[in-house]
């Protein structure tokens, strides 16, 4: 017996309302956990990119200021 045959005799609201609601109730915690994990991972990746970018900016700024000050000492 195929799934289409099972749902063939059912009213439309069972297919389009009741079954999705039951799926959300049963798997809602799992869905929320996965979505929360993905959002947390995305946030951590964004923080990582910001910190590394800031570190690169500070190092380049420091290196350019130290090289320009050493140029002044050469004169």
Coordinates of N, CA and C in Angstrom, one line a residue:
X1 N 0.8 -1.2 0.0 CA 0.0 0.0 0.0 C 0.9 1.2 0.0
X2 N 0.7 2.1 -1.0 CA 1.5 3.3 -1.1 C 0.9 4.4 -0.3
X3 N 1.7 5.4 0.0 CA 1.3 6.6 0.7 C 0.2 7.3 0.0
X4 N 0.3 7.4 -1.3 CA -0.8 8.1 -2.1 C -2.1 7.4 -1.9
X5 N -2.1 6.1 -1.8 CA -3.3 5.3 -1.6 C -3.9 5.6 -0.3
X6 N -3.0 5.7 0.7 CA -3.5 5.9 2.1 C -4.2 7.3 2.2
X7 N -3.6 8.3 1.6 CA -4.1 9.7 1.7 C -5.2 9.9 0.7
X8 N -5.4 9.0 -0.3 CA -6.4 9.2 -1.3 C -7.8 9.4 -0.7
X9 N -8.2 8.6 0.3 CA -9.5 8.7 0.8 C -9.7 9.8 1.9
X10 N -8.6 10.5 2.3 CA -8.7 11.4 3.4 C -9.1 12.8 2.9
X11 N -9.7 13.6 3.8 CA -10.1 15.0 3.4 C -8.8 15.8 3.2
X12 N -9.0 16.9 2.5 CA -7.8 17.8 2.2 C -7.1 18.3 3.5
X13 N -7.9 18.6 4.5 CA -7.3 19.2 5.7 C -6.4 18.2 6.5
X14 N -6.6 16.9 6.3 CA -5.8 15.9 6.9 C -4.4 16.0 6.3
X15 N -4.4 16.1 4.9 CA -3.1 16.1 4.2 C -2.3 17.4 4.4
X16 N -3.1 18.5 4.4 CA -2.4 19.8 4.4 C -2.3 20.6 5.7
X17 N -3.1 20.1 6.7 CA -3.1 20.7 8.0 C -2.7 19.8 9.1
X18 N -3.4 18.7 9.3 CA -3.2 17.7 10.4 C -1.8 17.1 10.3
X19 N -1.4 16.6 9.2 CA -0.1 15.9 9.1 C 1.0 16.8 9.3
X20 N 1.1 18.0 8.7 CA 2.2 18.9 9.1 C 2.2 19.3 10.6
X21 N 1.0 19.5 11.2 CA 1.0 19.9 12.6 C 1.5 18.8 13.4
X22 N 1.1 17.5 13.1 CA 1.6 16.4 13.9 C 3.1 16.3 13.7
X23 N 3.6 16.5 12.5 CA 5.1 16.4 12.2 C 5.8 17.5 13.0
X24 N 5.3 18.7 13.1 CA 5.9 19.8 13.9 C 5.9 19.5 15.4
X25 N 4.8 18.9 15.8 CA 4.7 18.5 17.3 C 5.7 17.4 17.6
X26 N 5.8 16.4 16.7 CA 6.7 15.3 17.0 C 8.2 15.7 16.8
X27 N 8.5 16.4 15.7 CA 9.9 16.7 15.4 C 10.2 18.2 15.7
X28 N 9.4 18.9 16.4 CA 9.6 20.3 16.6 C 10.9 20.6 17.4
X29 N 11.1 19.8 18.5 CA 12.3 19.9 19.3 C 13.5 19.7 18.5
X30 N 13.5 18.7 17.6 CA 14.7 18.4 16.8 C 14.9 19.5 15.8
X31 N 13.8 20.0 15.2 CA 14.0 21.1 14.2 C 14.5 22.3 14.9
X32 N 14.0 22.6 16.1 CA 14.5 23.8 16.8 C 15.9 23.6 17.2
X33 N 16.3 22.4 17.6 CA 17.7 22.2 17.9 C 18.7 22.4 16.7
X34 N 18.3 21.8 15.6 CA 19.1 21.9 14.4 C 19.2 23.4 14.0
X35 N 18.1 24.1 13.9 CA 18.1 25.5 13.5 C 18.9 26.3 14.5
X36 N 18.7 26.1 15.8 CA 19.5 26.8 16.8 C 21.0 26.5 16.6
X37 N 21.4 25.3 16.4 CA 22.8 24.9 16.2 C 23.4 25.7 15.0
X38 N 22.6 25.7 13.9 CA 23.1 26.3 12.6 C 23.2 27.8 12.8
X39 N 22.2 28.5 13.5 CA 22.3 29.9 13.8 C 23.5 30.2 14.7
X40 N 23.7 29.4 15.7 CA 24.9 29.6 16.6 C 26.2 29.4 15.9
X41 N 26.3 28.4 15.0 CA 27.5 28.2 14.2 C 27.7 29.4 13.2
X42 N 26.7 29.9 12.6 CA 26.8 31.0 11.7 C 27.3 32.2 12.5
X43 N 26.8 32.5 13.7 CA 27.2 33.6 14.6 C 28.6 33.4 15.0
X44 N 29.0 32.2 15.4 CA 30.4 32.0 15.8 C 31.4 32.2 14.6
X45 N 31.0 31.8 13.4 CA 31.8 32.0 12.2 C 31.9 33.5 11.9
X46 N 30.8 34.3 12.1 CA 30.9 35.7 11.9 C 31.8 36.4 12.9
X47 N 31.7 36.0 14.1 CA 32.6 36.6 15.2 C 34.0 36.2 14.8
X48 N 34.3 35.0 14.4 CA 35.7 34.6 14.0 C 36.2 35.5 12.9
X49 N 35.4 35.7 11.9 CA 35.8 36.5 10.7 C 36.1 38.0 11.2
X50 N 35.3 38.5 12.1 CA 35.5 39.9 12.6 C 36.7 40.0 13.4
X51 N 37.0 39.0 14.2 CA 38.2 39.0 15.1 C 39.4 38.9 14.3
X52 N 39.4 38.0 13.3 CA 40.6 37.8 12.5 C 40.9 39.0 11.6
X53 N 39.8 39.6 11.1 CA 39.9 40.8 10.3 C 40.5 41.9 11.1
X54 N 40.0 42.1 12.3 CA 40.5 43.1 13.2 C 42.0 42.9 13.5
X55 N 42.3 41.7 13.8 CA 43.7 41.3 14.1 C 44.6 41.7 12.9
X56 N 44.2 41.3 11.7 CA 45.0 41.6 10.5 C 45.1 43.1 10.3
X57 N 44.0 43.9 10.6 CA 44.0 45.3 10.5 C 45.0 45.9 11.5
X58 N 45.0 45.5 12.7 CA 45.9 46.0 13.7 C 47.3 45.7 13.4
X59 N 47.6 44.5 13.0 CA 49.0 44.1 12.7 C 49.5 44.9 11.5
X60 N 48.7 45.1 10.4 CA 49.2 45.9 9.3 C 49.4 47.3 9.7
X61 N 48.5 47.9 10.5 CA 48.6 49.2 11.0 C 49.9 49.4 11.8
X62 N 50.2 48.4 12.7 CA 51.4 48.4 13.5 C 52.6 48.3 12.7
X63 N 52.6 47.4 11.7 CA 53.8 47.2 10.8 C 54.1 48.4 10.0
X64 N 53.0 49.0 9.5 CA 53.2 50.2 8.6 C 53.8 51.4 9.5
X65 N 53.3 51.5 10.7 CA 53.7 52.6 11.6 C 55.2 52.3 12.0
X66 N 55.5 51.1 12.3 CA 56.9 50.8 12.7 C 57.9 50.9 11.6
X67 N 57.4 50.6 10.4 CA 58.4 50.7 9.2 C 58.6 52.2 8.9
X68 N 57.5 53.0 9.0 CA 57.7 54.4 8.7 C 58.5 55.1 9.8
X69 N 58.4 54.6 11.0 CA 59.3 55.2 12.1 C 60.7 54.8 11.9
X70 N 61.0 53.6 11.4 CA 62.3 53.2 11.2 C 62.9 53.9 10.0
X71 N 62.1 54.3 9.0 CA 62.5 55.1 7.9 C 63.0 56.5 8.4
X72 N 62.2 57.0 9.3 CA 62.6 58.3 9.9 C 64.0 58.3 10.6
X73 N 64.2 57.2 11.3 CA 65.5 57.0 12.0 C 66.6 56.9 11.0
X74 N 66.4 56.3 9.9 CA 67.5 56.2 8.9 C 68.0 57.5 8.4
X75 N 67.1 58.6 8.4 CA 67.5 59.9 7.9 C 68.4 60.5 9.0

